CSV table of C-alpha atoms and ligand atoms in Angstrom, one decimal:
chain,number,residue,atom,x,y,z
A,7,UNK,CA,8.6,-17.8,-14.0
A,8,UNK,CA,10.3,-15.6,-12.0
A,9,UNK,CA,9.5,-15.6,-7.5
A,10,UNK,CA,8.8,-12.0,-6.6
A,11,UNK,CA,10.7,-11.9,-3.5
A,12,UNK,CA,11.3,-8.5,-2.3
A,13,UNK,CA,8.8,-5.7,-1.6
A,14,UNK,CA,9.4,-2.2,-1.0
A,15,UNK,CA,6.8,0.2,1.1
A,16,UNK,CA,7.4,3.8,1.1
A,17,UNK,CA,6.7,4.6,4.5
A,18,UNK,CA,8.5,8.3,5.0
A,19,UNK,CA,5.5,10.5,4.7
A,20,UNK,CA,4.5,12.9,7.6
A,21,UNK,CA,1.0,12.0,7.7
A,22,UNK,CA,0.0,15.6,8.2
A,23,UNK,CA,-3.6,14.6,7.1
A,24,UNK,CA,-3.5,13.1,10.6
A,25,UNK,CA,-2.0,15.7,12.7
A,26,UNK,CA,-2.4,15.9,16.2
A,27,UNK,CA,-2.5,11.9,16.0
A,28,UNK,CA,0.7,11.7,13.9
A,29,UNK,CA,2.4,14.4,16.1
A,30,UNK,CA,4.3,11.7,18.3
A,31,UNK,CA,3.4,8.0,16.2
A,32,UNK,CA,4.0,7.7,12.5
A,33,UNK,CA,0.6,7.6,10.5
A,34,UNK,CA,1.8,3.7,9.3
A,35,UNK,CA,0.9,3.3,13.3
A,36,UNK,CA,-2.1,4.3,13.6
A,37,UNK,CA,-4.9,1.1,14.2
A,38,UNK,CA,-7.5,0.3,11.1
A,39,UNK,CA,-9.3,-2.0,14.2
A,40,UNK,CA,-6.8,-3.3,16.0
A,41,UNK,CA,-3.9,-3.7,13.5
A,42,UNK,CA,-1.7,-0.8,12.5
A,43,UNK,CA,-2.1,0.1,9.2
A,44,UNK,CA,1.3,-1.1,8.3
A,45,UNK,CA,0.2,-4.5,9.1
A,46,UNK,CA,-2.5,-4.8,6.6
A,47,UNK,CA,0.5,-4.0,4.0
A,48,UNK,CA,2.6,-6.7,5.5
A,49,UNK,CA,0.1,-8.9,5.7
A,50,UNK,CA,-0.5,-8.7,1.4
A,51,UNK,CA,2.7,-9.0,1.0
A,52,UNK,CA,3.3,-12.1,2.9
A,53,UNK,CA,0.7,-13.8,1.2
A,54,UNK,CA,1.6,-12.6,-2.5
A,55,UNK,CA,5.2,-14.7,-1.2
A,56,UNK,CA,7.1,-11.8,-0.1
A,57,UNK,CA,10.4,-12.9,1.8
A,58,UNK,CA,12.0,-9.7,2.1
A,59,UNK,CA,11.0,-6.5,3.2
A,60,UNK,CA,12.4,-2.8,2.8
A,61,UNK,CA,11.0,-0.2,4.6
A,62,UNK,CA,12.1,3.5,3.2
A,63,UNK,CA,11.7,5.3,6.2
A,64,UNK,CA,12.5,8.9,7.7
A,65,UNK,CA,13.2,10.6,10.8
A,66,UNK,CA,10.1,10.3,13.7
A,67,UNK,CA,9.7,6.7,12.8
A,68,UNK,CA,10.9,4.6,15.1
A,69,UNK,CA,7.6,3.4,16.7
A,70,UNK,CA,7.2,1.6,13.2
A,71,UNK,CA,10.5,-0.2,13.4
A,72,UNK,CA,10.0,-1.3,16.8
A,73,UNK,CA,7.2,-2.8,16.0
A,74,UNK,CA,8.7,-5.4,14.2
A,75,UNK,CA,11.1,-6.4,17.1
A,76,UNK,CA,9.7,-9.7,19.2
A,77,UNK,CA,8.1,-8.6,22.7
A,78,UNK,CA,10.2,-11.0,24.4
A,79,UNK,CA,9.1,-9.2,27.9
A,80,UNK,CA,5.3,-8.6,27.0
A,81,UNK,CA,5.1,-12.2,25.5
A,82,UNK,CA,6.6,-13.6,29.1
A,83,UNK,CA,3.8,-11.9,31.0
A,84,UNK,CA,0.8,-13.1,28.7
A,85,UNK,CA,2.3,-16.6,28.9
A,86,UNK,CA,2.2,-16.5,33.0
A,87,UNK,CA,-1.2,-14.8,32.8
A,88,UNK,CA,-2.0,-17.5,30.5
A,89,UNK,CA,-3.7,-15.0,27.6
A,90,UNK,CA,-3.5,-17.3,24.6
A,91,UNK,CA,-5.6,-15.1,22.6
A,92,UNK,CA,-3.2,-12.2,22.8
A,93,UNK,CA,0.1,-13.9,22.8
A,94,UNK,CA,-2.1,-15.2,19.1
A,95,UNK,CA,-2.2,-12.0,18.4
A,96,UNK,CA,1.4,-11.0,18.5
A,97,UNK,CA,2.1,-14.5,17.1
A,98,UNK,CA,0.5,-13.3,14.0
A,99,UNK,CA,2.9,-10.2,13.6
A,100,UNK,CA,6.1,-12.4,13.8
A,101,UNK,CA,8.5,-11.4,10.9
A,102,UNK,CA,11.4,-14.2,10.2
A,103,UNK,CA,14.7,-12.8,11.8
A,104,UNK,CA,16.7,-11.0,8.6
A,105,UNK,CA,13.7,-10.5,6.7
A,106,UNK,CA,13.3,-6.3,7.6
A,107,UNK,CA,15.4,-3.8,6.3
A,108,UNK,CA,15.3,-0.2,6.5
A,109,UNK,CA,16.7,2.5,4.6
A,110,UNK,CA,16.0,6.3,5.4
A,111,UNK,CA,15.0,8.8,3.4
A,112,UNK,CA,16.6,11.9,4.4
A,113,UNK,CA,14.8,14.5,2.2
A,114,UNK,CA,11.4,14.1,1.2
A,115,UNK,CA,11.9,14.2,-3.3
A,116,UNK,CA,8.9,12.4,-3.6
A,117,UNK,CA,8.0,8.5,-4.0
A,118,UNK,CA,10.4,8.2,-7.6
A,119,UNK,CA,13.0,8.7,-5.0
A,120,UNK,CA,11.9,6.6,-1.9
A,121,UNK,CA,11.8,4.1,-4.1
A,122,UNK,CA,15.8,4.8,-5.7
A,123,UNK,CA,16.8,4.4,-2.3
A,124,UNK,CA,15.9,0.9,-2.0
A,125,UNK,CA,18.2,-0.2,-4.9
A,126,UNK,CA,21.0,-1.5,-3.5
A,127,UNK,CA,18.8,-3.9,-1.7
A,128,UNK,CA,16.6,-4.7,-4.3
A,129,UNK,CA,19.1,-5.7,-6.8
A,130,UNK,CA,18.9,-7.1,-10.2
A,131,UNK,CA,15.5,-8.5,-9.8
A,132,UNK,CA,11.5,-8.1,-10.1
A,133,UNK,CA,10.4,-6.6,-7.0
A,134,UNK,CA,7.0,-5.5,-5.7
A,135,UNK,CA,6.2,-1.7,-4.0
A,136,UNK,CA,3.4,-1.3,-1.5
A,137,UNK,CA,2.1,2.1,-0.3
A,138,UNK,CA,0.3,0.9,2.8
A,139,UNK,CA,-2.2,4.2,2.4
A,140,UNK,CA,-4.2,1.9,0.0
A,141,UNK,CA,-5.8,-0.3,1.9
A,142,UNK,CA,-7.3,-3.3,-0.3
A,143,UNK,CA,-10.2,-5.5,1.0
A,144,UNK,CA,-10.2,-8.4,-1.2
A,145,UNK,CA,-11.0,-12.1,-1.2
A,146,UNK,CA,-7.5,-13.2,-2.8
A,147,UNK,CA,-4.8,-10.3,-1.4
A,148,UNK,CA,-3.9,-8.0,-4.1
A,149,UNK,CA,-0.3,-8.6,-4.8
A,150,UNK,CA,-1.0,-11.9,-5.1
A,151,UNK,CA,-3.4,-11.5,-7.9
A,152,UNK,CA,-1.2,-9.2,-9.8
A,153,UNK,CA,2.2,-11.6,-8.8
A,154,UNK,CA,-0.1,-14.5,-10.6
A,155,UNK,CA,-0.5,-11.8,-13.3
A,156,UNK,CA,2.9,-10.9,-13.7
A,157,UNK,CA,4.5,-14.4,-14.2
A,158,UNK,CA,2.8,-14.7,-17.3
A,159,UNK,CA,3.4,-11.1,-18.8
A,160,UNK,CA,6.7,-9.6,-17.8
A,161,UNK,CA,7.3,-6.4,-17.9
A,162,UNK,CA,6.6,-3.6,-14.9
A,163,UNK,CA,2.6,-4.0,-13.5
A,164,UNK,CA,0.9,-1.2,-11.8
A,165,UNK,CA,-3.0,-2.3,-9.3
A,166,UNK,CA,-5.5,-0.3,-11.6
A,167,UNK,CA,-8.7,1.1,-10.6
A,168,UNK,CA,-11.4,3.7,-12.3
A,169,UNK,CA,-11.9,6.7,-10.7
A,170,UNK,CA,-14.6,9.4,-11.4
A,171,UNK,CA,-13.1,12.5,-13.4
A,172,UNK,CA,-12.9,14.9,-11.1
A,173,UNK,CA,-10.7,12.8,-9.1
A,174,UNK,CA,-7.8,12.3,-11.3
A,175,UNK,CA,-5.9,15.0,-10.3
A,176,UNK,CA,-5.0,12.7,-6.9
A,177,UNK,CA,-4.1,9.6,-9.0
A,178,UNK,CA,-1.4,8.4,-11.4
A,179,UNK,CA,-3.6,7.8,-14.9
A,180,UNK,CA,-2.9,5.5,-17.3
A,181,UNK,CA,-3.5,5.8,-21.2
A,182,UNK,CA,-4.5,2.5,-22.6
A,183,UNK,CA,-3.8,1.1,-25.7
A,184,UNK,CA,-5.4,-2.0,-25.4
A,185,UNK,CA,-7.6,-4.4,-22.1
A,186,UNK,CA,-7.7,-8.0,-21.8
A,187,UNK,CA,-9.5,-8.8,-19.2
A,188,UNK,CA,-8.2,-7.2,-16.1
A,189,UNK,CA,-5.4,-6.6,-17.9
A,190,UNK,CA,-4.7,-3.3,-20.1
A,191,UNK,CA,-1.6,-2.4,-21.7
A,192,UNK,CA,-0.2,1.5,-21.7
A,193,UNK,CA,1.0,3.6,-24.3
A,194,UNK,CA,1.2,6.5,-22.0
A,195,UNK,CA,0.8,7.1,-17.9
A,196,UNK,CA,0.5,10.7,-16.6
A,197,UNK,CA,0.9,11.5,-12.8
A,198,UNK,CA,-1.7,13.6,-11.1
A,199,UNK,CA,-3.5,15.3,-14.8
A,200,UNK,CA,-5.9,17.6,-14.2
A,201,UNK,CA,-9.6,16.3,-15.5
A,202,UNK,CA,-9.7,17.8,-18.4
A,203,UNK,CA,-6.0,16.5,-19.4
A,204,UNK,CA,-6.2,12.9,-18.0
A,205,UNK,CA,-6.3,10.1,-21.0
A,206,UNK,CA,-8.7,7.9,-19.3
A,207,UNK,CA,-10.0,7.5,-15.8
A,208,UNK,CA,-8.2,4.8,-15.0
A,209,UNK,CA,-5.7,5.4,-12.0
A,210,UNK,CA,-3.0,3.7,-11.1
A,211,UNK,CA,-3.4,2.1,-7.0
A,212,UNK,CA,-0.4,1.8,-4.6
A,213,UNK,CA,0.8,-1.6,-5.9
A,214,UNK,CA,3.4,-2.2,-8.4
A,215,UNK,CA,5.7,-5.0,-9.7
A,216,UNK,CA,8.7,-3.3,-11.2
A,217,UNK,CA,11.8,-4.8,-13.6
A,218,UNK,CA,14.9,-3.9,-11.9
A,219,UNK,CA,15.4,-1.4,-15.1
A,220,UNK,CA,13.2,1.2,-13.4
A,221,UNK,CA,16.5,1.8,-11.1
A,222,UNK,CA,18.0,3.5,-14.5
A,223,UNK,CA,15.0,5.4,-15.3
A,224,UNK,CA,15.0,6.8,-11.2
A,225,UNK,CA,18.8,7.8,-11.6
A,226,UNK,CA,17.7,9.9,-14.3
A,227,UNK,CA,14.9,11.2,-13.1
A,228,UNK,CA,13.9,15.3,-13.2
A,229,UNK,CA,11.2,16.9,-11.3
A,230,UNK,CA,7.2,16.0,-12.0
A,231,UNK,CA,4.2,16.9,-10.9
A,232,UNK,CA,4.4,19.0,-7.7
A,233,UNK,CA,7.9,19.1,-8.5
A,234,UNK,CA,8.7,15.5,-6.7
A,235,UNK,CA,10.5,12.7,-8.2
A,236,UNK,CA,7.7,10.6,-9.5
A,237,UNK,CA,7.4,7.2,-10.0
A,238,UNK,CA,4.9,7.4,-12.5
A,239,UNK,CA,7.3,9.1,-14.7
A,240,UNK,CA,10.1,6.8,-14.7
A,241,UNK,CA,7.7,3.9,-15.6
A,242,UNK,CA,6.2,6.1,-18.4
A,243,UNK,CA,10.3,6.2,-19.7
A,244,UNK,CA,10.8,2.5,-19.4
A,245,UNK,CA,7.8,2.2,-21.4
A,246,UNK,CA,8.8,1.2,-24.7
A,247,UNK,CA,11.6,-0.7,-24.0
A,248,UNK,CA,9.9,-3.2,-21.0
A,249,UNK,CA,6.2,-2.5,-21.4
A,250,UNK,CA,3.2,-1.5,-18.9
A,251,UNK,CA,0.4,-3.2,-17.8
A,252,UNK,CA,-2.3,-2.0,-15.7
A,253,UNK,CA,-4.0,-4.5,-13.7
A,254,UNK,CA,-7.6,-4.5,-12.7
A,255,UNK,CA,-7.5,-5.9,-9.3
A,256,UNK,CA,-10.6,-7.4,-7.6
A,257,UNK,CA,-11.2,-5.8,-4.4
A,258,UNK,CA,-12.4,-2.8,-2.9
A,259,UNK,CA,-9.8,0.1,-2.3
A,260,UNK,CA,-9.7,2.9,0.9
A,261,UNK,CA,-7.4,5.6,0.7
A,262,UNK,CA,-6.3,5.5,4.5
A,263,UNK,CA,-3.9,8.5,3.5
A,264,UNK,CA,-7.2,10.7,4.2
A,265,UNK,CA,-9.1,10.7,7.8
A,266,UNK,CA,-12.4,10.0,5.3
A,267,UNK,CA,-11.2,6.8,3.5
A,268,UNK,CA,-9.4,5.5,7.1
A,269,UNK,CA,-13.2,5.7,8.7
A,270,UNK,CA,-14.5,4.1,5.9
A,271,UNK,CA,-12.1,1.8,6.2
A,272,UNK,CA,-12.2,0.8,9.7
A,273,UNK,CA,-16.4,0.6,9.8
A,274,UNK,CA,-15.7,-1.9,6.4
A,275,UNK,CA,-13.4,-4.0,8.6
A,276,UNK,CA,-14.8,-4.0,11.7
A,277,UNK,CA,-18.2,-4.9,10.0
A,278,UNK,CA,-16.0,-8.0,8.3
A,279,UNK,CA,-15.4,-9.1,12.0
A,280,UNK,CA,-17.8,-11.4,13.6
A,281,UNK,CA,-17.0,-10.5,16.9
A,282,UNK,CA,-18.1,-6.6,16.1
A,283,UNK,CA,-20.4,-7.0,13.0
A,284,UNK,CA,-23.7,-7.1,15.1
A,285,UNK,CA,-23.4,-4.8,17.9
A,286,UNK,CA,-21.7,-2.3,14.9
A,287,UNK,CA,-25.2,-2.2,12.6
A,288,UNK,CA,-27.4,-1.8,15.7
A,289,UNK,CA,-25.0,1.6,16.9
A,290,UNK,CA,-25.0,2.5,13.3
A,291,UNK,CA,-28.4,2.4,12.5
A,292,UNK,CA,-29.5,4.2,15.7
A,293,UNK,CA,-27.2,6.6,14.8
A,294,UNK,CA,-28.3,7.3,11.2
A,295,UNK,CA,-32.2,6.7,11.3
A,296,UNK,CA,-34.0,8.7,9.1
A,297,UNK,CA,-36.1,10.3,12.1
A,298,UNK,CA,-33.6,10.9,14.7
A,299,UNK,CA,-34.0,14.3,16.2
A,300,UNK,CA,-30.4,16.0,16.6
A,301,UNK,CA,-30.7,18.2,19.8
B,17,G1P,C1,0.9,8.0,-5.4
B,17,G1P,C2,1.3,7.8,-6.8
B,17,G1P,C3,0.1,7.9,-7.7
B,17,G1P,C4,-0.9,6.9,-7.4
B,17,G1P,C5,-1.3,7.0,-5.9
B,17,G1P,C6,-2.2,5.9,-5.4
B,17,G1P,O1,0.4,9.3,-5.1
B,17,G1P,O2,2.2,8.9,-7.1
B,17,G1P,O3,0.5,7.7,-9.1
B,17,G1P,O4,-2.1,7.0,-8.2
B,17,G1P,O5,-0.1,7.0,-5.0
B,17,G1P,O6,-2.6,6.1,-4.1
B,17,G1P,P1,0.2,9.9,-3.7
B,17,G1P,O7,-1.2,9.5,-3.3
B,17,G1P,O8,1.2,9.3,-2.8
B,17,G1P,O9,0.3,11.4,-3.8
């Protein structure tokens, strides 16, 4: 059984779904409660057994790398002030030292080609990718479920998920030869089809365990869909020599790469906190009673 150890989130993206907000912080910044949505990303990884992290980055990011430093100033002042909740808080956030890496994407190609980048410190082993946008709420952390997958099946694993038709030209689709159980097993994968092309409705989710092979396929790579490197693609090459699996993950998704699914997101979360939950449904339901007059 091979230890998934290293995980790579593609983090360069402007975020101009967010503009003005993502004006002057990078959209991986922006809070989903009181945690930046980077943080939920980190947080799967951890738990799937992540020990290293890569972060392909771009320029306008910093706020997201200094985040991971230690507060050693702020940390001082909660201690005198005696806030144990808050130093908790940041306690929760602390990354071993040497664990973070970033690598910088200079020219947006697409995610095929964020993903290249982080070669050299991937190496010749499995590794995991993470596109903090997706947002999975789920008893048992994603990654995890698909890491306790993979070491029974190798070969490269993409988080699976059915979408309605009309959707599948945002989604990576996979065409499947064959399901067992949450698992399914491609004969084809098709990024971004338009409804009436896609194979199936079943769309691939930002979480992925790749064979180290997928570097050669990204080297080798030529223009997709919107005319970006795509990851999709160089998975659909490796296909018959390493094999794809989709896997069905249990959990429920949010695409926080759109303002709608980051609402969603954030009333789903906060209404998961019991410090929030009840004061939450009483605003709501004031708020979306069926005879409310609107002035
Ligand atoms: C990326 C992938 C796509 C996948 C999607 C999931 O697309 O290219 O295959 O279905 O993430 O969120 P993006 O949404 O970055 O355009």
């Amino acid at each position: 059984m091979t230890h998934i150890r290293k995980a790579v989130f593609p983090v360069a993206g402007m975020g101009t779904r967010f503009l003005p907000a993502t004006k002057s912080i990078p959209k991986e910044m922006l809070p989903l409660v009181d945690r930046p949505l980077i943080q939920y990303a980190v947080d799967e990884a951890r738990a799937a057994g992540i020990e290293e992290f890569i972060f392909v980055t771009a320029a306008g990011k910093g706020a997201l790398e200094d985040y991971f430093d230690t507060a050693a100033a702020l940390e001082q002042r909660l201690t005198d002030a005696g806030k144990t909740d808050a130093l908790e808080a940041l306690e929760r956030t602390r990354m071993p030292e040497g664990a973070l890496a970033f690598v910088r994407q200079n020219n947006p190609k697409g995610l095929g080609h964020a993903v290249r980048l982080a070669q050299r410190l991937v190496g010749d082993e499995p590794f995991a990718v993470l596109l903090p946008d997706d947002v999975i709420r789920a008893p048992q952390g994603a990654l995890s479920q698909m890491v306790a997958a993979h070491a029974e099946n190798r070969g490269h694993m993409v988080a699976t998920m059915e979408v309605p038709r009309a959707k599948t030209s945002s989604y990576g689709i996979l065409d499947v030869s064959r399901q067992n159980g949450r698992l399914s097993f491609a004969k084809g994968m098709v990024e971004k089809p338009q409804p009436d092309q896609a194979p199936s409705t079943n769309a691939i989710i930002g979480r992925y365990i790749l064979e180290p092979s997928i570097f050669g396929r990204l080297a080798n790579l030529g223009p997709g869909a919107g005319g970006e490197l795509q990851l999709t693609d160089a998975i659909n090459a490796d296909l018959k020599e390493v094999g794809v699996m989709g896997f069905q993950f249990e959990g429920e998704r949010f695409d926080c790469g759109s303002v709608q699914g980051f609402v969603q997101a954030t009333a789903a979360f906060a209404l998961d906190r019991a410090d929030l939950h009840a004061e939450l449904v009483a605003f709501l339901r004031t708020r979306t009673a069926p005879l409310r007059q609107v002035a």
